[in-house]
XYZ file of C-alpha atoms in Angstrom:
499
model
C 86.297 -87.924 -224.133
C 86.642 -91.069 -222.050
C 90.007 -91.771 -223.698
C 91.340 -88.405 -222.481
C 89.872 -88.523 -218.975
C 93.289 -88.765 -217.271
C 95.143 -86.273 -219.469
C 96.331 -83.323 -217.335
C 95.482 -79.752 -218.387
C 93.149 -81.035 -221.109
C 91.591 -78.452 -223.447
C 88.716 -79.110 -225.857
C 87.947 -77.142 -229.019
C 84.252 -77.324 -229.978
C 83.837 -76.541 -233.690
C 80.254 -75.423 -234.304
C 77.559 -73.137 -232.989
C 76.215 -72.525 -229.502
C 74.290 -75.804 -229.641
C 77.471 -77.772 -230.236
C 79.151 -76.170 -227.230
C 76.116 -76.874 -225.068
C 76.113 -80.504 -226.176
C 79.807 -80.908 -225.268
C 79.245 -79.365 -221.830
C 76.231 -81.626 -221.233
C 78.229 -84.741 -222.147
C 80.977 -83.700 -219.726
C 78.281 -83.543 -217.033
C 76.841 -86.930 -217.984
C 80.157 -88.807 -217.808
C 81.148 -86.947 -214.611
C 84.431 -85.672 -216.074
C 86.504 -84.580 -213.033
C 88.238 -82.201 -213.109
C 86.266 -80.672 -216.007
C 88.438 -79.668 -218.990
C 88.429 -76.141 -220.411
C 86.318 -75.773 -223.565
C 87.077 -73.373 -226.406
C 84.883 -72.451 -229.371
C 85.544 -72.239 -233.103
C 82.403 -70.330 -234.267
C 80.760 -72.158 -237.159
C 77.090 -71.579 -236.276
C 74.564 -68.835 -237.068
C 74.467 -66.661 -233.960
C 77.689 -67.747 -232.198
C 76.762 -65.660 -229.162
C 78.869 -67.668 -226.727
C 81.900 -67.382 -229.023
C 81.349 -63.605 -229.147
C 81.094 -63.389 -225.371
C 84.393 -65.283 -225.026
C 86.163 -63.082 -227.574
C 86.410 -65.570 -230.466
C 84.235 -63.507 -232.836
C 80.986 -64.120 -234.638
C 82.223 -66.509 -237.297
C 85.127 -68.379 -238.821
C 87.208 -66.173 -241.136
C 89.432 -68.770 -242.855
C 92.214 -68.484 -240.306
C 94.920 -71.173 -240.568
C 94.267 -74.024 -238.168
C 97.762 -73.569 -236.742
C 96.943 -70.022 -235.686
C 93.649 -71.114 -234.145
C 95.335 -73.822 -232.081
C 98.036 -71.377 -231.011
C 95.346 -68.965 -229.779
C 93.622 -71.792 -227.918
C 96.920 -72.718 -226.284
C 97.523 -69.127 -225.154
C 93.939 -68.368 -224.103
C 92.581 -67.419 -220.672
C 90.488 -69.758 -218.559
C 87.218 -68.262 -217.279
C 84.098 -69.614 -215.587
C 80.634 -69.775 -217.138
C 77.488 -70.083 -214.997
C 75.164 -72.858 -216.137
C 71.514 -72.863 -215.117
C 69.048 -75.680 -214.583
C 65.432 -75.586 -215.783
C 62.962 -77.800 -213.926
C 59.582 -78.048 -215.685
C 56.367 -79.315 -214.115
C 52.870 -79.165 -215.621
C 50.539 -76.427 -214.369
C 47.528 -78.439 -213.259
C 45.580 -75.323 -212.262
C 44.656 -74.618 -215.901
C 43.353 -76.927 -218.643
C 45.919 -78.412 -221.020
C 44.923 -77.930 -224.656
C 47.539 -80.467 -225.793
C 48.905 -78.362 -228.661
C 52.367 -78.082 -227.093
C 55.012 -80.200 -225.400
C 55.392 -81.144 -221.758
C 59.107 -80.366 -221.517
C 61.716 -78.051 -223.008
C 64.173 -79.282 -225.657
C 67.030 -78.517 -223.238
C 67.038 -78.347 -219.458
C 70.357 -76.537 -219.085
C 70.919 -72.871 -219.999
C 74.370 -71.793 -221.129
C 73.512 -68.623 -223.073
C 69.901 -67.544 -222.593
C 66.340 -68.735 -222.013
C 63.373 -66.818 -223.392
C 59.637 -67.027 -223.963
C 57.371 -65.015 -226.230
C 57.883 -63.390 -229.613
C 61.619 -64.097 -230.032
C 61.076 -67.794 -229.238
C 58.252 -67.803 -231.795
C 60.686 -66.540 -234.459
C 63.282 -69.172 -233.447
C 60.608 -71.894 -233.687
C 59.587 -70.769 -237.193
C 63.241 -70.841 -238.253
C 63.690 -74.345 -236.826
C 60.581 -75.693 -238.564
C 61.529 -74.096 -241.895
C 65.051 -75.485 -241.716
C 63.733 -78.968 -240.941
C 61.420 -78.789 -243.961
C 63.972 -77.307 -246.429
C 67.544 -77.729 -245.110
C 69.017 -76.831 -248.518
C 67.761 -73.231 -248.102
C 69.681 -72.691 -244.854
C 73.249 -73.431 -245.920
C 74.811 -70.052 -245.117
C 74.951 -67.674 -242.178
C 73.652 -64.760 -244.313
C 70.543 -66.658 -245.439
C 69.775 -67.663 -241.859
C 69.969 -64.059 -240.673
C 67.748 -62.924 -243.544
C 65.081 -65.407 -242.462
C 65.254 -64.126 -238.889
C 64.786 -60.556 -240.147
C 61.825 -61.526 -242.328
C 60.107 -63.436 -239.512
C 60.733 -60.561 -237.113
C 59.106 -58.129 -239.538
C 55.982 -60.283 -239.718
C 55.669 -60.414 -235.929
C 56.211 -56.674 -235.728
C 53.085 -56.184 -237.869
C 50.968 -58.907 -236.254
C 51.946 -58.146 -232.642
C 50.764 -61.635 -231.777
C 52.318 -61.771 -228.297
C 51.477 -58.255 -227.107
C 49.501 -59.708 -224.180
C 52.241 -62.061 -222.944
C 52.195 -60.622 -219.411
C 48.555 -61.732 -219.039
C 49.556 -65.402 -219.268
C 52.833 -65.331 -217.307
C 53.674 -64.918 -213.621
C 57.317 -64.048 -212.828
C 58.952 -64.353 -209.411
C 62.668 -63.575 -208.959
C 64.466 -64.254 -205.649
C 61.064 -64.456 -203.972
C 59.837 -61.105 -205.348
C 56.802 -60.925 -207.663
C 57.719 -58.946 -210.783
C 54.573 -59.630 -212.805
C 53.286 -56.034 -212.375
C 56.477 -54.737 -213.952
C 55.959 -56.990 -216.969
C 52.420 -55.669 -217.396
C 53.595 -52.093 -216.950
C 56.036 -52.313 -219.843
C 53.727 -54.531 -221.965
C 56.569 -56.847 -222.925
C 56.211 -59.306 -225.809
C 59.183 -61.437 -224.746
C 61.029 -62.236 -221.511
C 64.729 -63.065 -221.846
C 67.010 -64.530 -219.154
C 70.551 -63.575 -220.185
C 73.558 -65.522 -218.921
C 75.980 -63.888 -221.380
C 76.029 -60.319 -222.746
C 75.556 -61.336 -226.405
C 72.126 -62.317 -227.708
C 70.546 -63.005 -231.102
C 73.731 -62.849 -233.171
C 75.683 -60.130 -231.372
C 73.092 -57.740 -229.922
C 73.190 -56.511 -226.302
C 69.671 -56.268 -224.795
C 70.882 -55.527 -221.268
C 71.640 -51.885 -220.522
C 74.643 -51.784 -218.193
C 73.135 -48.818 -216.336
C 69.958 -50.736 -215.594
C 71.297 -53.070 -212.942
C 72.835 -52.914 -209.516
C 75.788 -55.130 -210.457
C 78.079 -55.289 -213.465
C 77.003 -58.362 -215.477
C 79.522 -61.199 -215.608
C 79.455 -64.798 -216.816
C 80.571 -66.169 -213.440
C 78.744 -64.002 -210.864
C 76.007 -66.536 -210.110
C 73.351 -64.070 -211.289
C 71.213 -63.938 -214.412
C 69.830 -60.787 -216.070
C 66.095 -60.589 -216.886
C 65.142 -58.386 -219.854
C 61.762 -57.494 -221.316
C 61.429 -56.923 -225.080
C 58.675 -55.597 -227.312
C 58.313 -56.117 -231.059
C 59.470 -52.500 -231.475
C 62.640 -53.053 -229.468
C 63.626 -56.276 -231.252
C 64.696 -54.671 -234.572
C 66.358 -51.791 -232.699
C 68.698 -54.271 -231.030
C 70.513 -54.644 -234.351
C 71.185 -50.877 -234.281
C 72.668 -50.940 -230.793
C 69.455 -50.522 -228.827
C 68.544 -52.215 -225.545
C 65.538 -53.845 -223.968
C 63.800 -53.111 -220.668
C 65.918 -54.191 -217.686
C 63.640 -56.088 -215.279
C 66.074 -57.380 -212.625
C 69.171 -59.435 -211.768
C 68.490 -62.580 -209.737
C 69.867 -65.894 -208.493
C 66.647 -67.907 -208.782
C 63.464 -67.465 -210.796
C 60.050 -69.068 -211.011
C 57.825 -68.742 -214.087
C 54.209 -69.904 -214.193
C 52.386 -69.988 -217.548
C 48.644 -70.394 -218.037
C 48.601 -71.142 -221.785
C 50.807 -72.760 -224.441
C 53.691 -70.357 -225.154
C 56.738 -70.681 -227.455
C 60.023 -70.901 -225.546
C 63.659 -71.374 -226.489
C 66.789 -72.536 -224.693
C 70.060 -71.547 -226.431
C 68.279 -71.369 -229.793
C 66.366 -74.681 -229.431
C 62.665 -73.749 -229.526
C 59.341 -75.429 -228.877
C 55.780 -74.664 -227.735
C 55.405 -75.557 -224.057
C 52.117 -76.458 -222.428
C 51.072 -74.532 -219.275
C 53.858 -75.194 -216.809
C 55.689 -74.241 -213.625
C 59.370 -73.571 -214.401
C 62.144 -73.303 -211.792
C 65.426 -71.631 -212.808
C 68.401 -72.325 -210.495
C 72.196 -72.321 -210.772
C 73.501 -75.749 -211.829
C 77.306 -75.434 -211.915
C 80.163 -73.463 -213.434
C 81.967 -74.631 -216.560
C 85.602 -73.826 -217.367
C 85.775 -72.038 -220.717
C 88.594 -70.698 -222.888
C 88.429 -66.979 -223.643
C 90.662 -65.049 -225.990
C 93.729 -63.629 -224.261
C 93.000 -60.328 -222.571
C 95.617 -58.320 -220.643
C 94.903 -57.973 -216.939
C 92.341 -60.784 -216.733
C 92.882 -63.298 -213.942
C 92.882 -66.912 -215.061
C 90.907 -69.571 -213.261
C 93.326 -72.289 -212.094
C 92.373 -75.720 -213.364
C 92.201 -78.522 -210.832
C 95.058 -80.990 -210.825
C 94.558 -84.707 -211.239
C 95.071 -86.871 -208.181
C 98.280 -88.897 -207.920
C 98.060 -92.561 -208.928
C 98.969 -95.463 -206.661
C 99.934 -98.084 -209.173
C 101.629 -101.495 -208.886
C 104.945 -101.928 -210.694
C 105.180 -105.375 -212.321
C 108.240 -106.816 -214.061
C 108.037 -109.400 -216.857
C 111.158 -111.237 -218.014
C 111.934 -111.549 -221.703
C 111.724 -115.347 -221.625
C 108.191 -115.230 -220.197
C 107.199 -112.504 -222.641
C 108.340 -114.542 -225.664
C 106.739 -117.732 -224.383
C 103.350 -116.232 -223.394
C 103.248 -113.308 -225.801
C 99.606 -113.895 -226.807
C 98.239 -114.806 -223.370
C 97.552 -111.873 -221.043
C 96.664 -114.002 -218.036
C 99.828 -116.108 -218.178
C 101.929 -112.956 -218.490
C 100.191 -111.455 -215.460
C 100.869 -114.607 -213.472
C 104.545 -114.654 -214.454
C 105.082 -110.970 -213.553
C 107.116 -110.069 -210.462
C 105.653 -107.378 -208.204
C 108.280 -104.707 -207.503
C 106.004 -102.703 -205.200
C 103.474 -99.878 -205.312
C 104.608 -96.522 -206.651
C 102.794 -93.179 -206.265
C 103.118 -91.067 -209.392
C 101.328 -88.106 -211.002
C 99.581 -88.527 -214.336
C 102.500 -87.865 -216.652
C 104.047 -89.127 -219.865
C 106.108 -92.310 -220.029
C 109.366 -90.409 -220.428
C 108.950 -88.831 -217.002
C 107.536 -92.070 -215.661
C 110.770 -93.863 -216.576
C 112.742 -91.431 -214.404
C 110.394 -92.009 -211.467
C 110.566 -95.812 -211.818
C 114.373 -95.815 -211.978
C 114.489 -93.620 -208.891
C 112.054 -95.882 -207.049
C 114.049 -99.029 -207.854
C 117.320 -97.423 -206.739
C 115.736 -96.483 -203.398
C 114.491 -100.041 -202.726
C 117.503 -102.145 -201.681
C 115.507 -105.365 -201.246
C 113.510 -105.012 -204.455
C 114.558 -106.847 -207.658
C 116.410 -104.518 -209.994
C 115.713 -103.623 -213.605
C 118.222 -103.749 -216.418
C 119.126 -100.451 -218.124
C 117.285 -101.528 -221.299
C 113.849 -102.200 -219.799
C 110.793 -100.919 -221.647
C 107.105 -100.289 -220.959
C 104.369 -102.750 -221.915
C 100.926 -101.629 -223.044
C 98.498 -103.848 -221.138
C 95.134 -102.253 -221.911
C 94.982 -100.962 -225.507
C 94.942 -104.247 -227.434
C 93.913 -107.848 -226.817
C 97.503 -108.748 -225.967
C 100.519 -107.115 -224.409
C 102.982 -105.315 -226.636
C 106.089 -103.242 -226.107
C 106.157 -99.431 -226.293
C 108.954 -97.952 -228.386
C 111.275 -95.969 -226.142
C 111.529 -93.206 -228.767
C 107.757 -92.639 -228.453
C 107.499 -92.566 -224.663
C 106.996 -88.792 -224.685
C 103.820 -89.269 -226.772
C 101.988 -91.534 -224.311
C 100.668 -91.006 -220.793
C 100.809 -93.657 -218.116
C 97.009 -93.912 -218.210
C 97.190 -94.807 -221.917
C 98.957 -98.117 -221.241
C 97.974 -99.109 -217.696
C 95.041 -99.200 -215.298
C 95.886 -100.550 -211.848
C 99.262 -102.060 -212.794
C 102.092 -100.844 -214.995
C 104.043 -103.653 -216.628
C 107.670 -103.290 -217.664
C 109.695 -105.729 -219.730
C 113.166 -106.570 -218.443
C 115.077 -107.417 -221.599
C 118.030 -109.055 -219.829
C 117.601 -112.800 -220.261
C 120.372 -115.102 -218.950
C 118.937 -118.067 -220.904
C 118.739 -116.219 -224.209
C 122.028 -114.497 -225.197
C 121.968 -111.562 -227.534
C 124.737 -113.003 -229.779
C 126.583 -116.341 -230.097
C 129.696 -114.644 -228.648
C 127.696 -113.800 -225.515
C 126.844 -117.502 -225.196
C 130.542 -118.470 -225.411
C 131.478 -115.870 -222.815
C 128.685 -117.066 -220.525
C 129.825 -120.674 -220.763
C 133.426 -119.627 -220.201
C 132.440 -117.631 -217.119
C 130.778 -120.749 -215.684
C 134.101 -122.616 -215.887
C 133.058 -125.089 -218.583
C 135.881 -127.281 -219.887
C 136.087 -127.102 -223.649
C 136.612 -130.467 -225.284
C 135.871 -132.115 -228.556
C 134.414 -135.323 -227.172
C 131.440 -136.514 -229.139
C 130.511 -139.345 -226.812
C 127.991 -139.087 -224.015
C 128.932 -139.642 -220.383
C 127.549 -143.193 -220.347
C 129.602 -144.169 -223.374
C 126.695 -144.171 -225.812
C 126.889 -142.470 -229.138
C 125.224 -139.104 -229.566
C 121.846 -139.016 -231.269
C 123.324 -137.399 -234.387
C 126.493 -137.606 -236.410
C 129.772 -135.718 -235.801
C 128.967 -133.692 -238.915
C 125.887 -132.268 -237.150
C 128.056 -131.287 -234.195
C 130.478 -129.664 -236.620
C 127.611 -127.690 -238.159
C 126.621 -126.396 -234.734
C 130.253 -125.474 -234.083
C 130.532 -123.558 -237.345
C 127.300 -121.601 -236.740
C 128.676 -120.403 -233.420
C 132.367 -119.948 -234.196
C 132.451 -118.756 -237.787
C 133.848 -120.424 -240.914
C 135.684 -123.731 -240.502
C 139.444 -123.826 -240.303
C 141.131 -125.769 -243.112
C 142.218 -129.222 -242.159
C 140.054 -129.362 -239.075
C 138.421 -132.604 -240.151
C 141.810 -134.335 -240.254
C 143.110 -132.848 -237.021
C 139.891 -133.546 -235.167
C 140.703 -137.283 -234.851
C 143.498 -138.887 -232.880
C 145.198 -142.162 -233.637
C 142.570 -144.176 -231.768
C 139.737 -142.629 -233.812
C 138.596 -140.328 -230.988
C 138.882 -136.560 -231.077
C 141.929 -135.089 -229.363
C 141.219 -132.522 -226.618
C 144.378 -130.551 -227.246
C 143.820 -130.359 -230.990
C 140.146 -129.376 -230.584
C 141.060 -126.629 -228.136
C 143.737 -125.329 -230.496
C 141.466 -125.261 -233.516
C 138.183 -124.179 -231.875
C 139.021 -122.894 -228.423
C 135.462 -121.551 -227.788
C 133.500 -124.671 -228.833
C 131.126 -125.606 -225.970
C 131.205 -129.107 -224.558
C 128.248 -131.327 -225.344
C 128.116 -133.732 -222.426
C 124.986 -135.625 -223.433
C 121.972 -135.660 -225.719
C 120.074 -133.207 -223.529
C 122.889 -130.661 -223.693
C 123.039 -131.038 -227.471
C 119.289 -130.451 -227.789
C 119.465 -127.368 -225.548
C 122.313 -125.883 -227.602
C 120.435 -126.490 -230.834
C 117.325 -124.874 -229.312
C 119.372 -121.847 -228.369
C 120.745 -121.548 -231.868
C 117.290 -121.855 -233.446
C 115.734 -119.354 -231.042
C 118.478 -116.886 -231.746
C 118.028 -117.179 -235.485
C 114.393 -116.362 -235.107
């Protein structure tokens, strides 16, 4: 996720159950991902209630991955309320020590419940931990839930739940209502789907139409008789809709948060709105999309590195940074390198006093590897500016006046400088060159092509020295070698070019 922090309009596909989606959303909170990316769901879990609520269905049906990604790309963006659970021990009653002091999760994305349904979820979790090979299909998991629910229906173990729980919603005490209906479970619903596709909340039982982004949570009471009827389309007892809730327990009670269950010691629990997550819902006509926040523009330094410096200090980042020329600070959006090239060219053309770039400049990746390396121009549309740069973007200017592209370019450069072409092999102080005339001839052939027949005979005059006129006629583009230093430089150029 850190690698994609600066990618605009980022979308994440979480492949798994409700727990996987909750984990992804929690990690986005932990790393402070701003703006938060939209998260879609590929339902691979048991209940998949969040996937159902978002329109993605209750399970994966062997759809081609291409179709799934196309649906994700064309999906709607909606908001999902996320709730915080703050747990403190209830010191007013003795702690028997047979439970835990905190919940397995402190953030609610789907639902939070206590009582008989949490007891069933805890039995399922313990059985799966003991024999994971028996829980390798969605059908087997649902059969276990049904079997455990049947046992609790007969035992009615949590029929007196209201005697050990105090419920306060938006400052109003609703404990008498719990006792009136003799509930065996209390469920706080953030989404309409619960327990693998059932709908405990009766739409006629509340003042407001339930929604995933209304900042309210629905409180439902369930009995062991109502639990199996949920599978047949039944509903629970609607307690209230609220924005905050406080639960006080006086004994160890099983609880679950998004399917993760445990037994919690006597506690004081505060339920408050945490934030709103951006989710991807299946396309629905007439639904308004939530606009995703745009990334802030980047103020980034534009640094130019010459080809000669790049070849000399290729493996040394610090030396390349020191040799770079600062062309100024450019303000750009987070975009791909192809669009970035257009913005850089425009910036350079609008700065009359700034050094110019050659038409063949290229980007340099300064942060991916241990050394700098060039980015292929054909792949600039695949990379974002944040992939290759942090506070500075480095570009390589491939025009190098000291390193010609071809030997012909070297001849033209020397000719443009007004160099007199001669065949003299003696240095300016009259000393002999440090190598033989044959070595000079070899250099001449490598730059001018195959030798002309008879050039060895015509290269000497009657006094034993080369004739200027004859040398110009035979090799008119041969550069003059005034001294040993010039000869060494020409040989270095030839060797560097061959490399």
